[in-house]
């Protein structure tokens, strides 16, 4: 069956402009956009779609320049192939044949584990990336699978997996109904939220306060989110797990427990938190004991409350302990799975993935460092080890999709050197950047406006159930291939079926893997194949939707507020919430050592800017400058002591490297803490705008030998560093 694509553009009489409606693909907020195009299909204006029930007309400065990003002249239009040392444009057939030959050779000589996969952040937010990631992984059959998840939220998956039995059961704050929100290590006013999909997050926080609710932010910086709060608490980087343990200690000790769900492990939990009294943790965290106790009592007494923690607590040495304690607090105070507390979204298209067996980690271990597998992956922090260390199973080739690990991974310069030494590397990416410049083949996907969009991942983490699908606005031009076709061909090559196999075969394989048949599935004229799979998944989802239903709702479908989903969603062996999973509890002894450890002189933390997005939005002129600069933030007291000022750059050194960077003296940061944004360091890029103001790579300082032991996640916050003023003429250390 085929349904034809309706004309979804409103043509304005007399002019040649038209308007298309799209979901912004840039961040997790998933704002709905109105995109005005002129007669030559150039984007003339982007505004918020006021008819969208979820984002209601909101957009941020990045969404507003989506057209500029989409039309960036530096985007690659043809595949690149390395020949005679340089990369040159070739046709698609030649490029795919080179991939088949390059990967084939490595597999023949060294086996499948010698080919590693890396999936970067946008993989999880594009339809093709989301649907083909698993298929490519299965087709290749290599142990060496890596993704941006282990530089981001893996601790959350592990904590959810062990407590609820499902690593994708991520509890999100019921932001629009809560009476008390405690935010740790997140700055949603700049990031627009993460693992908590809420367009206009700042507006929703203001509404929370407007209805008499309370907002408390815990962060070593007084961020824009902290500035909106009723209370901001400075915390020493990396010590949130101690703070949270002390809060749990207080809830248990003062009889504030209000559990409304079947739980296991309460006695073990009491034992684990015993030593973590507010008095014991206060000197280490930098938060007074009375404040910890008061905050806990307020949280427990609130009509409803939600504890929400993100990057500052995930990309830290005890990331999983912190995520576990967050949901322990939510559970003990009766706020798990209840209106105004933290709840689980009901996805339109993904419910069938919820039915897996109970979660476990460590089903395999990495070859060099013996790090446990989590969700089928190894930590990116050990990819360089696997490439550099000889022996059976050594990684000799890489297939990377939508990632820039040469900037985003811990100790990135080491990883970049290792990537440069591979026998073969292929990247699917629209840009020639710090990572793709090292590849043998670069396969560029088409522009965003040429690509259909449905964000599967954000469905799991929305603060309101909602779905929206955006068909492509512009057709592919001759000589372009859809990202779905590129990934389908890579999947077929990985499966050993060769570069010439019909990509439709890949779609059928995915449908087969998902257990849905093709007959009842509608397809769009001229669609790229992912829509067919989307349709099947929507039909299998809880709302009985279909692609047709989505096409009939160009402004999105509101599927209602979050609803209680426990205990049905629990997949633990005894169908109870596990308050003390042993793999996490085993890390508490190590955490206890922190109570007496001497803190280093300076701790480095990260920072995100509203007008940036990881490593790939620095090439848009309109987003440059202002606060969006790569500077080292230093407290005035520290600056004075070290002889630093806004005109004197600092040399920052860690166990793995050093950078020289302009200083920004500000009292918004804690003494003893310095902050550097990530995603910069574009000197090796061919992106013209990005290169001019290249900045330095924060990940030249982050240490790949230190990971969160339970999840393998990288540590970007709380990195010990030394800081000194750059003395003109002096040799750099
Ligand atoms: N020091 C420090 N390091 C960090 C972080 C931190 O806070 N501090 N944050 C970490 C986090 S949370 C993340 S998610 C990672 C991100 O790490 P990565 O995912 O490795 O890097 P990105 O910078 O997001 O790069 C995305 C790449 O995808 C490409 N791209 C964009 N759109 C598309 C598309 O539609 N298709 C394809 N095929 N490619 C596309 C871009 O050109 C870019 O090369 O960085 C991590 N690194
Ligand atoms: N504008 C913009 N938006 C983005 C991105 C971007 O690069 N730019 N990236 C996207 C991605 S991939 C992600 S994962 C999300 C991340 O979304 P968020 O988690 O909101 O990201 P950050 O702004 O890095 O916020 C982390 C906060 O943790 C604080 N922090 C650092 N160390 C500690 C600590 O030890 N304890 C505590 N309590 N706080 C600490 C930092 O000061 C910072 O304010 O943002 C997404 N949205
Ligand atoms: S907050 Fe900005 S970047 Fe994120 S989805 Fe909305 S418009 Fe796009
Ligand atoms: Mo991220």
mmCIF file with all atom_site columns, C-alpha atoms in Angstrom, residues 145 170-171 254 262 314 338 354 359 363 410 418 441 457-458 470 541 558 566 574 604 618 629 634 648 668 690:
data_model
loop_
_atom_site.group_PDB
_atom_site.id
_atom_site.type_symbol
_atom_site.label_atom_id
_atom_site.label_alt_id
_atom_site.label_comp_id
_atom_site.label_asym_id
_atom_site.label_entity_id
_atom_site.label_seq_id
_atom_site.pdbx_PDB_ins_code
_atom_site.Cartn_x
_atom_site.Cartn_y
_atom_site.Cartn_z
_atom_site.occupancy
_atom_site.B_iso_or_equiv
_atom_site.pdbx_formal_charge
_atom_site.auth_seq_id
_atom_site.auth_comp_id
_atom_site.auth_asym_id
_atom_site.auth_atom_id
_atom_site.pdbx_PDB_model_num
ATOM 1  C CA . UNK A 1 145 ? 31.021 -0.869 19.780 1.00 0.00 ? 145 UNK A CA 1
ATOM 2  C CA . UNK A 1 170 ? 14.384 7.043  32.555 1.00 0.00 ? 170 UNK A CA 1
ATOM 3  C CA . UNK A 1 171 ? 12.268 8.888  35.105 1.00 0.00 ? 171 UNK A CA 1
ATOM 4  C CA . UNK A 1 254 ? 14.358 11.426 60.447 1.00 0.00 ? 254 UNK A CA 1
ATOM 5  C CA . UNK A 1 262 ? 6.958  -2.287 46.050 1.00 0.00 ? 262 UNK A CA 1
ATOM 6  C CA . UNK A 1 314 ? 26.836 11.964 35.101 1.00 0.00 ? 314 UNK A CA 1
ATOM 7  C CA . UNK A 1 338 ? 3.470  10.276 40.784 1.00 0.00 ? 338 UNK A CA 1
ATOM 8  C CA . UNK A 1 354 ? 10.572 -2.034 26.587 1.00 0.00 ? 354 UNK A CA 1
ATOM 9  C CA . UNK A 1 359 ? 19.178 -5.485 32.626 1.00 0.00 ? 359 UNK A CA 1
ATOM 10 C CA . UNK A 1 363 ? 28.422 -9.594 29.781 1.00 0.00 ? 363 UNK A CA 1
ATOM 11 C CA . UNK A 1 410 ? 38.441 12.225 27.088 1.00 0.00 ? 410 UNK A CA 1
ATOM 12 C CA . UNK A 1 418 ? 45.315 6.698  17.383 1.00 0.00 ? 418 UNK A CA 1
ATOM 13 C CA . UNK A 1 441 ? 36.222 7.775  3.156  1.00 0.00 ? 441 UNK A CA 1
ATOM 14 C CA . UNK A 1 457 ? 14.875 8.897  21.513 1.00 0.00 ? 457 UNK A CA 1
ATOM 15 C CA . UNK A 1 458 ? 13.253 12.023 22.907 1.00 0.00 ? 458 UNK A CA 1
ATOM 16 C CA . UNK A 1 470 ? 8.322  16.111 9.827  1.00 0.00 ? 470 UNK A CA 1
ATOM 17 C CA . UNK A 1 541 ? 2.920  1.580  19.870 1.00 0.00 ? 541 UNK A CA 1
ATOM 18 C CA . UNK A 1 558 ? -0.575 16.079 22.172 1.00 0.00 ? 558 UNK A CA 1
ATOM 19 C CA . UNK A 1 566 ? 4.504  1.431  37.787 1.00 0.00 ? 566 UNK A CA 1
ATOM 20 C CA . UNK A 1 574 ? 11.059 -9.602 41.537 1.00 0.00 ? 574 UNK A CA 1
ATOM 21 C CA . UNK A 1 604 ? 38.100 21.695 36.128 1.00 0.00 ? 604 UNK A CA 1
ATOM 22 C CA . UNK A 1 618 ? 30.715 26.992 15.518 1.00 0.00 ? 618 UNK A CA 1
ATOM 23 C CA . UNK A 1 629 ? 33.499 32.032 23.702 1.00 0.00 ? 629 UNK A CA 1
ATOM 24 C CA . UNK A 1 634 ? 38.300 31.793 37.172 1.00 0.00 ? 634 UNK A CA 1
ATOM 25 C CA . UNK A 1 648 ? 46.581 37.396 30.690 1.00 0.00 ? 648 UNK A CA 1
ATOM 26 C CA . UNK A 1 668 ? 29.855 33.200 39.275 1.00 0.00 ? 668 UNK A CA 1
ATOM 27 C CA . UNK A 1 690 ? 34.849 27.821 13.152 1.00 0.00 ? 690 UNK A CA 1
#
